[in-house]
GROMACS .gro file of N, CA, C and O in nm:
model
  504
    1MET      N    1   7.438  11.602   9.936
    1MET     CA    2   7.517  11.724   9.986
    1MET      C    3   7.495  11.833   9.865
    1MET      O    4   7.539  11.808   9.740
    2THR      N    5   7.476  11.954   9.904
    2THR     CA    6   7.462  12.060   9.828
    2THR      C    7   7.555  12.189   9.866
    2THR      O    8   7.582  12.186   9.986
    3THR      N    9   7.584  12.255   9.783
    3THR     CA   10   7.666  12.379   9.812
    3THR      C   11   7.563  12.507   9.853
    3THR      O   12   7.460  12.471   9.858
    4LYS      N   13   7.599  12.625   9.893
    4LYS     CA   14   7.538  12.723   9.932
    4LYS      C   15   7.439  12.778   9.841
    4LYS      O   16   7.307  12.807   9.875
    5ASP      N   17   7.465  12.748   9.702
    5ASP     CA   18   7.392  12.794   9.603
    5ASP      C   19   7.256  12.701   9.562
    5ASP      O   20   7.195  12.695   9.445
    6GLY      N   21   7.262  12.565   9.634
    6GLY     CA   22   7.182  12.457   9.624
    6GLY      C   23   7.219  12.354   9.516
    6GLY      O   24   7.142  12.277   9.487
    7ARG      N   25   7.335  12.372   9.466
    7ARG     CA   26   7.406  12.287   9.346
    7ARG      C   27   7.467  12.162   9.426
    7ARG      O   28   7.498  12.174   9.541
    8ARG      N   29   7.480  12.055   9.362
    8ARG     CA   30   7.543  11.952   9.429
    8ARG      C   31   7.686  11.970   9.443
    8ARG      O   32   7.760  12.039   9.363
    9ALA      N   33   7.752  11.926   9.548
    9ALA     CA   34   7.896  11.949   9.564
    9ALA      C   35   7.979  11.858   9.469
    9ALA      O   36   7.931  11.752   9.406
   10PRO      N   37   8.107  11.890   9.426
   10PRO     CA   38   8.167  11.843   9.337
   10PRO      C   39   8.187  11.680   9.373
   10PRO      O   40   8.224  11.649   9.488
   11GLY      N   41   8.177  11.611   9.276
   11GLY     CA   42   8.202  11.465   9.299
   11GLY      C   43   8.093  11.398   9.346
   11GLY      O   44   8.086  11.278   9.345
   12THR      N   45   7.978  11.470   9.374
   12THR     CA   46   7.866  11.385   9.443
   12THR      C   47   7.808  11.292   9.345
   12THR      O   48   7.751  11.182   9.386
   13LEU      N   49   7.775  11.357   9.218
   13LEU     CA   50   7.689  11.271   9.118
   13LEU      C   51   7.768  11.150   9.075
   13LEU      O   52   7.713  11.027   9.067
   14GLU      N   53   7.914  11.149   9.080
   14GLU     CA   54   8.000  11.039   9.051
   14GLU      C   55   7.969  10.954   9.169
   14GLU      O   56   7.969  10.823   9.132
   15ALA      N   57   7.983  10.986   9.292
   15ALA     CA   58   7.972  10.887   9.385
   15ALA      C   59   7.831  10.849   9.387
   15ALA      O   60   7.827  10.714   9.449
   16ASP      N   61   7.731  10.911   9.354
   16ASP     CA   62   7.576  10.855   9.357
   16ASP      C   63   7.597  10.754   9.254
   16ASP      O   64   7.546  10.639   9.285
   17VAL      N   65   7.648  10.761   9.151
   17VAL     CA   66   7.626  10.678   9.031
   17VAL      C   67   7.707  10.536   9.073
   17VAL      O   68   7.674  10.431   9.051
   18MET      N   69   7.837  10.564   9.121
   18MET     CA   70   7.927  10.445   9.176
   18MET      C   71   7.838  10.366   9.279
   18MET      O   72   7.835  10.216   9.270
   19ALA      N   73   7.779  10.432   9.378
   19ALA     CA   74   7.698  10.367   9.486
   19ALA      C   75   7.598  10.264   9.417
   19ALA      O   76   7.558  10.159   9.438
   20VAL      N   77   7.526  10.333   9.322
   20VAL     CA   78   7.423  10.245   9.248
   20VAL      C   79   7.485  10.121   9.180
   20VAL      O   80   7.433  10.018   9.190
   21LEU      N   81   7.585  10.163   9.113
   21LEU     CA   82   7.660  10.047   9.025
   21LEU      C   83   7.714   9.936   9.137
   21LEU      O   84   7.709   9.814   9.118
   22TRP      N   85   7.791   9.967   9.241
   22TRP     CA   86   7.820   9.877   9.332
   22TRP      C   87   7.685   9.799   9.389
   22TRP      O   88   7.717   9.677   9.424
   23ALA      N   89   7.604   9.844   9.427
   23ALA     CA   90   7.477   9.786   9.504
   23ALA      C   91   7.432   9.720   9.402
   23ALA      O   92   7.371   9.586   9.443
   24ALA      N   93   7.396   9.759   9.266
   24ALA     CA   94   7.337   9.650   9.164
   24ALA      C   95   7.419   9.515   9.150
   24ALA      O   96   7.363   9.430   9.131
   25GLY      N   97   7.566   9.524   9.161
   25GLY     CA   98   7.642   9.408   9.121
   25GLY      C   99   7.626   9.345   9.004
   25GLY      O  100   7.652   9.225   8.969
   26ARG      N  101   7.568   9.432   8.909
   26ARG     CA  102   7.553   9.376   8.757
   26ARG      C  103   7.597   9.488   8.667
   26ARG      O  104   7.569   9.620   8.709
   27PRO      N  105   7.613   9.481   8.549
   27PRO     CA  106   7.610   9.587   8.453
   27PRO      C  107   7.495   9.643   8.424
   27PRO      O  108   7.372   9.598   8.460
   28MET      N  109   7.485   9.784   8.424
   28MET     CA  110   7.377   9.880   8.404
   28MET      C  111   7.367   9.963   8.289
   28MET      O  112   7.479  10.018   8.280
   29SER      N  113   7.265   9.978   8.232
   29SER     CA  114   7.226  10.079   8.120
   29SER      C  115   7.219  10.231   8.206
   29SER      O  116   7.207  10.230   8.308
   30ALA      N  117   7.261  10.330   8.120
   30ALA     CA  118   7.240  10.475   8.173
   30ALA      C  119   7.092  10.486   8.214
   30ALA      O  120   7.083  10.569   8.324
   31SER      N  121   7.002  10.456   8.136
   31SER     CA  122   6.849  10.462   8.196
   31SER      C  123   6.813  10.383   8.323
   31SER      O  124   6.771  10.447   8.401
   32GLU      N  125   6.880  10.279   8.349
   32GLU     CA  126   6.883  10.207   8.451
   32GLU      C  127   6.937  10.276   8.593
   32GLU      O  128   6.883  10.272   8.702
   33VAL      N  129   7.058  10.330   8.549
   33VAL     CA  130   7.139  10.415   8.659
   33VAL      C  131   7.053  10.535   8.687
   33VAL      O  132   7.039  10.577   8.804
   34GLN      N  133   6.992  10.588   8.589
   34GLN     CA  134   6.911  10.717   8.607
   34GLN      C  135   6.792  10.693   8.694
   34GLN      O  136   6.770  10.775   8.806
   35GLN      N  137   6.739  10.572   8.683
   35GLN     CA  138   6.615  10.546   8.742
   35GLN      C  139   6.662  10.531   8.921
   35GLN      O  140   6.580  10.558   8.989
   36GLN      N  141   6.768  10.468   8.930
   36GLN     CA  142   6.828  10.418   9.048
   36GLN      C  143   6.889  10.544   9.128
   36GLN      O  144   6.861  10.574   9.255
   37VAL      N  145   6.926  10.634   9.064
   37VAL     CA  146   6.982  10.756   9.147
   37VAL      C  147   6.874  10.857   9.177
   37VAL      O  148   6.882  10.920   9.276
   38GLY      N  149   6.744  10.846   9.100
   38GLY     CA  150   6.657  10.923   9.123
   38GLY      C  151   6.638  11.086   9.114
   38GLY      O  152   6.748  11.107   9.059
   39GLY      N  153   6.575  11.151   9.156
   39GLY     CA  154   6.590  11.304   9.160
   39GLY      C  155   6.553  11.349   9.032
   39GLY      O  156   6.470  11.263   8.966
   40ASP      N  157   6.587  11.457   8.985
   40ASP     CA  158   6.553  11.501   8.858
   40ASP      C  159   6.653  11.506   8.748
   40ASP      O  160   6.657  11.595   8.688
   41LEU      N  161   6.770  11.421   8.758
   41LEU     CA  162   6.874  11.417   8.679
   41LEU      C  163   6.823  11.382   8.540
   41LEU      O  164   6.749  11.285   8.528
   42ALA      N  165   6.874  11.442   8.448
   42ALA     CA  166   6.819  11.416   8.305
   42ALA      C  167   6.906  11.294   8.247
   42ALA      O  168   7.035  11.279   8.308
   43TYR      N  169   6.854  11.218   8.175
   43TYR     CA  170   6.931  11.106   8.103
   43TYR      C  171   7.073  11.143   8.067
   43TYR      O  172   7.169  11.073   8.092
   44ASN      N  173   7.069  11.254   8.005
   44ASN     CA  174   7.212  11.305   7.955
   44ASN      C  175   7.322  11.338   8.050
   44ASN      O  176   7.438  11.299   8.038
   45THR      N  177   7.268  11.358   8.165
   45THR     CA  178   7.380  11.388   8.280
   45THR      C  179   7.429  11.274   8.321
   45THR      O  180   7.550  11.248   8.342
   46VAL      N  181   7.351  11.173   8.344
   46VAL     CA  182   7.391  11.049   8.406
   46VAL      C  183   7.467  10.981   8.269
   46VAL      O  184   7.584  10.936   8.321
   47GLN      N  185   7.435  10.982   8.159
   47GLN     CA  186   7.504  10.941   8.061
   47GLN      C  187   7.648  11.000   8.064
   47GLN      O  188   7.744  10.937   8.042
   48THR      N  189   7.663  11.130   8.068
   48THR     CA  190   7.783  11.209   8.061
   48THR      C  191   7.877  11.159   8.194
   48THR      O  192   7.996  11.132   8.183
   49ILE      N  193   7.800  11.145   8.299
   49ILE     CA  194   7.875  11.097   8.405
   49ILE      C  195   7.958  10.958   8.395
   49ILE      O  196   8.067  10.923   8.419
   50LEU      N  197   7.859  10.868   8.343
   50LEU     CA  198   7.923  10.727   8.295
   50LEU      C  199   8.041  10.737   8.201
   50LEU      O  200   8.117  10.645   8.222
   51ILE      N  201   8.018  10.825   8.102
   51ILE     CA  202   8.126  10.807   8.000
   51ILE      C  203   8.253  10.868   8.084
   51ILE      O  204   8.355  10.830   8.045
   52ARG      N  205   8.243  10.974   8.164
   52ARG     CA  206   8.370  11.041   8.204
   52ARG      C  207   8.421  10.942   8.327
   52ARG      O  208   8.547  10.922   8.310
   53LEU      N  209   8.346  10.861   8.405
   53LEU     CA  210   8.387  10.746   8.466
   53LEU      C  211   8.468  10.648   8.400
   53LEU      O  212   8.539  10.593   8.444
   54HIS      N  213   8.415  10.616   8.270
   54HIS     CA  214   8.456  10.511   8.189
   54HIS      C  215   8.602  10.572   8.141
   54HIS      O  216   8.704  10.498   8.136
   55GLU      N  217   8.606  10.699   8.102
   55GLU     CA  218   8.736  10.751   8.043
   55GLU      C  219   8.830  10.750   8.165
   55GLU      O  220   8.967  10.751   8.145
   56LYS      N  221   8.796  10.771   8.281
   56LYS     CA  222   8.881  10.768   8.405
   56LYS      C  223   8.929  10.638   8.446
   56LYS      O  224   9.006  10.617   8.527
   57LYS      N  225   8.879  10.523   8.372
   57LYS     CA  226   8.919  10.386   8.390
   57LYS      C  227   8.862  10.329   8.520
   57LYS      O  228   8.908  10.260   8.577
   58THR      N  229   8.753  10.399   8.577
   58THR     CA  230   8.681  10.382   8.703
   58THR      C  231   8.561  10.263   8.649
   58THR      O  232   8.536  10.173   8.750
   59LEU      N  233   8.523  10.267   8.529
   59LEU     CA  234   8.405  10.193   8.476
   59LEU      C  235   8.453  10.117   8.367
   59LEU      O  236   8.541  10.169   8.301
   60GLN      N  237   8.403  10.009   8.349
   60GLN     CA  238   8.407   9.907   8.207
   60GLN      C  239   8.280   9.937   8.164
   60GLN      O  240   8.178   9.950   8.206
   61ARG      N  241   8.286   9.901   8.018
   61ARG     CA  242   8.162   9.900   7.936
   61ARG      C  243   8.178   9.824   7.837
   61ARG      O  244   8.272   9.795   7.779
   62GLU      N  245   8.025   9.777   7.786
   62GLU     CA  246   8.031   9.709   7.661
   62GLU      C  247   7.906   9.751   7.596
   62GLU      O  248   7.791   9.787   7.641
   63ARG      N  249   7.888   9.719   7.460
   63ARG     CA  250   7.775   9.739   7.368
   63ARG      C  251   7.675   9.673   7.420
   63ARG      O  252   7.679   9.555   7.449
   64ALA      N  253   7.525   9.709   7.427
   64ALA     CA  254   7.415   9.664   7.450
   64ALA      C  255   7.315   9.724   7.380
   64ALA      O  256   7.273   9.842   7.412
   65GLY      N  257   7.261   9.676   7.278
   65GLY     CA  258   7.166   9.719   7.192
   65GLY      C  259   7.223   9.859   7.112
   65GLY      O  260   7.371   9.859   7.065
   66ARG      N  261   7.151   9.985   7.138
   66ARG     CA  262   7.204  10.091   7.104
   66ARG      C  263   7.292  10.172   7.184
   66ARG      O  264   7.346  10.272   7.148
   67GLY      N  265   7.295  10.131   7.297
   67GLY     CA  266   7.376  10.202   7.413
   67GLY      C  267   7.491  10.124   7.467
   67GLY      O  268   7.545  10.007   7.386
   68HIS      N  269   7.522  10.115   7.582
   68HIS     CA  270   7.614  10.058   7.678
   68HIS      C  271   7.549  10.024   7.791
   68HIS      O  272   7.472  10.089   7.842
   69VAL      N  273   7.610   9.929   7.858
   69VAL     CA  274   7.599   9.882   7.989
   69VAL      C  275   7.746   9.890   8.055
   69VAL      O  276   7.852   9.887   8.012
   70TYR      N  277   7.730   9.943   8.194
   70TYR     CA  278   7.851   9.989   8.252
   70TYR      C  279   7.872   9.914   8.395
   70TYR      O  280   7.767   9.848   8.454
   71TRP      N  281   7.994   9.902   8.431
   71TRP     CA  282   8.020   9.822   8.573
   71TRP      C  283   8.161   9.871   8.630
   71TRP      O  284   8.233   9.908   8.548
   72PRO      N  285   8.169   9.864   8.757
   72PRO     CA  286   8.285   9.920   8.813
   72PRO      C  287   8.404   9.833   8.785
   72PRO      O  288   8.393   9.698   8.792
   73VAL      N  289   8.506   9.873   8.782
   73VAL     CA  290   8.650   9.819   8.771
   73VAL      C  291   8.693   9.758   8.884
   73VAL      O  292   8.747   9.639   8.895
   74GLU      N  293   8.675   9.802   9.014
   74GLU     CA  294   8.701   9.758   9.151
   74GLU      C  295   8.580   9.750   9.240
   74GLU      O  296   8.479   9.821   9.204
   75ASP      N  297   8.565   9.651   9.328
   75ASP     CA  298   8.469   9.666   9.409
   75ASP      C  299   8.488   9.788   9.510
   75ASP      O  300   8.595   9.866   9.494
   76GLU      N  301   8.397   9.822   9.581
   76GLU     CA  302   8.368   9.934   9.682
   76GLU      C  303   8.487   9.945   9.772
   76GLU      O  304   8.558  10.057   9.784
   77SER      N  305   8.528   9.832   9.845
   77SER     CA  306   8.629   9.869   9.942
   77SER      C  307   8.758   9.877   9.872
   77SER      O  308   8.850   9.953   9.939
   78THR      N  309   8.798   9.815   9.749
   78THR     CA  310   8.917   9.834   9.684
   78THR      C  311   8.941   9.972   9.636
   78THR      O  312   9.028  10.051   9.663
   79ALA      N  313   8.819  10.029   9.605
   79ALA     CA  314   8.813  10.169   9.559
   79ALA      C  315   8.835  10.276   9.665
   79ALA      O  316   8.906  10.370   9.640
   80ALA      N  317   8.795  10.223   9.762
   80ALA     CA  318   8.796  10.350   9.908
   80ALA      C  319   8.957  10.303   9.948
   80ALA      O  320   9.024  10.426   9.973
   81ALA      N  321   9.031  10.188   9.936
   81ALA     CA  322   9.152  10.181   9.968
   81ALA      C  323   9.233  10.255   9.872
   81ALA      O  324   9.338  10.324   9.915
   82SER      N  325   9.207  10.251   9.755
   82SER     CA  326   9.280  10.342   9.662
   82SER      C  327   9.272  10.493   9.671
   82SER      O  328   9.375  10.556   9.669
   83GLN      N  329   9.150  10.541   9.726
   83GLN     CA  330   9.119  10.673   9.760
   83GLN      C  331   9.229  10.691   9.871
   83GLN      O  332   9.294  10.819   9.892
   84MET      N  333   9.238  10.626   9.984
   84MET     CA  334   9.298  10.636  10.082
   84MET      C  335   9.460  10.650  10.059
   84MET      O  336   9.547  10.740  10.107
   85ARG      N  337   9.511  10.555   9.999
   85ARG     CA  338   9.648  10.542   9.924
   85ARG      C  339   9.681  10.681   9.835
   85ARG      O  340   9.780  10.754   9.868
   86ALA      N  341   9.585  10.721   9.760
   86ALA     CA  342   9.604  10.856   9.678
   86ALA      C  343   9.600  10.985   9.799
   86ALA      O  344   9.678  11.072   9.767
   87ALA      N  345   9.518  10.987   9.893
   87ALA     CA  346   9.536  11.095   9.964
   87ALA      C  347   9.680  11.107  10.046
   87ALA      O  348   9.715  11.201  10.099
   88LEU      N  349   9.752  10.998  10.071
   88LEU     CA  350   9.865  10.982  10.135
   88LEU      C  351   9.975  11.013  10.026
   88LEU      O  352  10.094  11.051  10.059
   89ALA      N  353   9.970  11.001   9.888
   89ALA     CA  354  10.053  11.004   9.795
   89ALA      C  355  10.130  11.139   9.770
   89ALA      O  356  10.041  11.237   9.790
   90ASN      N  357  10.267  11.155   9.773
   90ASN     CA  358  10.320  11.287   9.753
   90ASN      C  359  10.304  11.367   9.879
   90ASN      O  360  10.322  11.496   9.851
   91ARG      N  361  10.266  11.337   9.993
   91ARG     CA  362  10.256  11.426  10.087
   91ARG      C  363  10.389  11.432  10.175
   91ARG      O  364  10.467  11.348  10.195
   92PRO      N  365  10.432  11.554  10.216
   92PRO     CA  366  10.561  11.584  10.255
   92PRO      C  367  10.588  11.513  10.413
   92PRO      O  368  10.697  11.481  10.423
   93ASP      N  369  10.481  11.508  10.461
   93ASP     CA  370  10.489  11.438  10.605
   93ASP      C  371  10.376  11.328  10.631
   93ASP      O  372  10.280  11.379  10.671
   94ARG      N  373  10.399  11.223  10.563
   94ARG     CA  374  10.288  11.107  10.563
   94ARG      C  375  10.279  11.068  10.705
   94ARG      O  376  10.195  11.033  10.762
   95HIS      N  377  10.388  11.096  10.789
   95HIS     CA  378  10.361  11.039  10.912
   95HIS      C  379  10.268  11.102  10.994
   95HIS      O  380  10.177  11.072  11.068
   96ALA      N  381  10.277  11.242  10.981
   96ALA     CA  382  10.178  11.339  11.039
   96ALA      C  383  10.027  11.309  11.007
   96ALA      O  384   9.931  11.308  11.062
   97VAL      N  385  10.012  11.287  10.872
   97VAL     CA  386   9.882  11.265  10.792
   97VAL      C  387   9.856  11.132  10.881
   97VAL      O  388   9.733  11.085  10.919
   98LEU      N  389   9.927  11.026  10.879
   98LEU     CA  390   9.885  10.878  10.938
   98LEU      C  391   9.858  10.909  11.103
   98LEU      O  392   9.740  10.831  11.148
   99GLN      N  393   9.929  10.972  11.154
   99GLN     CA  394   9.912  11.026  11.312
   99GLN      C  395   9.769  11.065  11.315
   99GLN      O  396   9.682  11.035  11.409
  100ARG      N  397   9.734  11.186  11.255
  100ARG     CA  398   9.598  11.249  11.254
  100ARG      C  399   9.477  11.143  11.213
  100ARG      O  400   9.379  11.137  11.282
  101PHE      N  401   9.527  11.069  11.122
  101PHE     CA  402   9.424  10.968  11.085
  101PHE      C  403   9.393  10.873  11.190
  101PHE      O  404   9.263  10.840  11.219
  102ALA      N  405   9.482  10.814  11.241
  102ALA     CA  406   9.495  10.708  11.351
  102ALA      C  407   9.417  10.743  11.460
  102ALA      O  408   9.338  10.706  11.546
  103ALA      N  409   9.424  10.871  11.527
  103ALA     CA  410   9.395  10.960  11.622
  103ALA      C  411   9.243  10.988  11.611
  103ALA      O  412   9.171  11.015  11.696
  104SER      N  413   9.203  11.006  11.475
  104SER     CA  414   9.057  11.016  11.444
  104SER      C  415   8.965  10.921  11.466
  104SER      O  416   8.841  10.925  11.437
  105LEU      N  417   9.018  10.784  11.465
  105LEU     CA  418   8.935  10.652  11.454
  105LEU      C  419   8.883  10.635  11.584
  105LEU      O  420   8.924  10.675  11.701
  106ASP      N  421   8.757  10.583  11.601
  106ASP     CA  422   8.694  10.533  11.721
  106ASP      C  423   8.767  10.420  11.770
  106ASP      O  424   8.825  10.340  11.694
  107GLU      N  425   8.745  10.372  11.877
  107GLU     CA  426   8.830  10.259  11.950
  107GLU      C  427   8.808  10.107  11.868
  107GLU      O  428   8.902  10.055  11.849
  108SER      N  429   8.667  10.103  11.822
  108SER     CA  430   8.665   9.972  11.747
  108SER      C  431   8.732   9.974  11.609
  108SER      O  432   8.798   9.864  11.562
  109ASP      N  433   8.732  10.096  11.575
  109ASP     CA  434   8.803  10.088  11.407
  109ASP      C  435   8.958  10.093  11.436
  109ASP      O  436   9.021  10.021  11.374
  110ALA      N  437   8.976  10.149  11.548
  110ALA     CA  438   9.148  10.135  11.587
  110ALA      C  439   9.167   9.992  11.621
  110ALA      O  440   9.292   9.921  11.557
  111GLU      N  441   9.100   9.921  11.684
  111GLU     CA  442   9.121   9.766  11.708
  111GLU      C  443   9.129   9.677  11.600
  111GLU      O  444   9.210   9.597  11.575
  112VAL      N  445   9.041   9.705  11.477
  112VAL     CA  446   9.034   9.635  11.363
  112VAL      C  447   9.167   9.674  11.279
  112VAL      O  448   9.244   9.597  11.236
  113LEU      N  449   9.201   9.795  11.284
  113LEU     CA  450   9.317   9.840  11.225
  113LEU      C  451   9.456   9.757  11.288
  113LEU      O  452   9.543   9.718  11.230
  114ARG      N  453   9.453   9.769  11.426
  114ARG     CA  454   9.568   9.687  11.497
  114ARG      C  455   9.570   9.534  11.447
  114ARG      O  456   9.687   9.496  11.412
  115GLN      N  457   9.442   9.489  11.433
  115GLN     CA  458   9.451   9.323  11.411
  115GLN      C  459   9.489   9.326  11.273
  115GLN      O  460   9.572   9.240  11.231
  116LEU      N  461   9.444   9.410  11.183
  116LEU     CA  462   9.489   9.385  11.025
  116LEU      C  463   9.632   9.415  11.007
  116LEU      O  464   9.698   9.346  10.945
  117LEU      N  465   9.681   9.527  11.079
  117LEU     CA  466   9.830   9.545  11.076
  117LEU      C  467   9.917   9.409  11.126
  117LEU      O  468  10.032   9.390  11.066
  118ALA      N  469   9.876   9.355  11.236
  118ALA     CA  470   9.935   9.234  11.288
  118ALA      C  471   9.911   9.121  11.198
  118ALA      O  472  10.033   9.060  11.179
  119GLU      N  473   9.833   9.099  11.110
  119GLU     CA  474   9.787   9.005  11.022
  119GLU      C  475   9.900   9.018  10.924
  119GLU      O  476   9.965   8.930  10.861
  120THR      N  477   9.907   9.148  10.879
  120THR     CA  478   9.991   9.179  10.744
  120THR      C  479  10.140   9.159  10.795
  120THR      O  480  10.191   9.113  10.713
  121ASP      N  481  10.173   9.201  10.917
  121ASP     CA  482  10.320   9.167  10.952
  121ASP      C  483  10.348   9.018  10.964
  121ASP      O  484  10.435   8.965  10.918
  122HIS      N  485  10.233   8.921  11.002
  122HIS     CA  486  10.253   8.796  11.017
  122HIS      C  487  10.263   8.731  10.863
  122HIS      O  488  10.370   8.661  10.831
  123GLN      N  489  10.201   8.794  10.790
  123GLN     CA  490  10.192   8.747  10.656
  123GLN      C  491  10.327   8.766  10.568
  123GLN      O  492  10.393   8.682  10.485
  124ARG      N  493  10.361   8.884  10.599
  124ARG     CA  494  10.521   8.940  10.550
  124ARG      C  495  10.623   8.846  10.616
  124ARG      O  496  10.747   8.870  10.569
  125GLY      N  497  10.600   8.797  10.738
  125GLY     CA  498  10.702   8.716  10.816
  125GLY      C  499  10.806   8.836  10.898
  125GLY      O  500  10.920   8.773  10.941
  126THR      N  501  10.743   8.938  10.920
  126THR     CA  502  10.800   9.032  11.008
  126THR      C  503  10.765   9.033  11.166
  126THR      O  504  10.663   8.963  11.201
   0.00000   0.00000   0.00000
């Protein structure tokens, strides 16, 4: 995804890096991530993104040789669920946001959500 001036949209590089790390399922060095992300990204750019994600507590890291290897703190589905909760946080009308979200789901996703809510109610004993 790019903007009108040909630059990447905000957050795109972080999302690309996270996708590479989730797909790998193992700790990776900055140079390994750079190779997987592809394109013309400089090593320093990838390293900066990894450091920022580590500072945001999205990634863990440990020393490996002269550098570090990185891996996600959460799996992809847990991270997506966290983003969804964050989108609802501090909204003055959560009901309206949830209503619009539910209305935007296709029928198969709506059915999955109904089943999950029923299972959750059952587990809670309600």
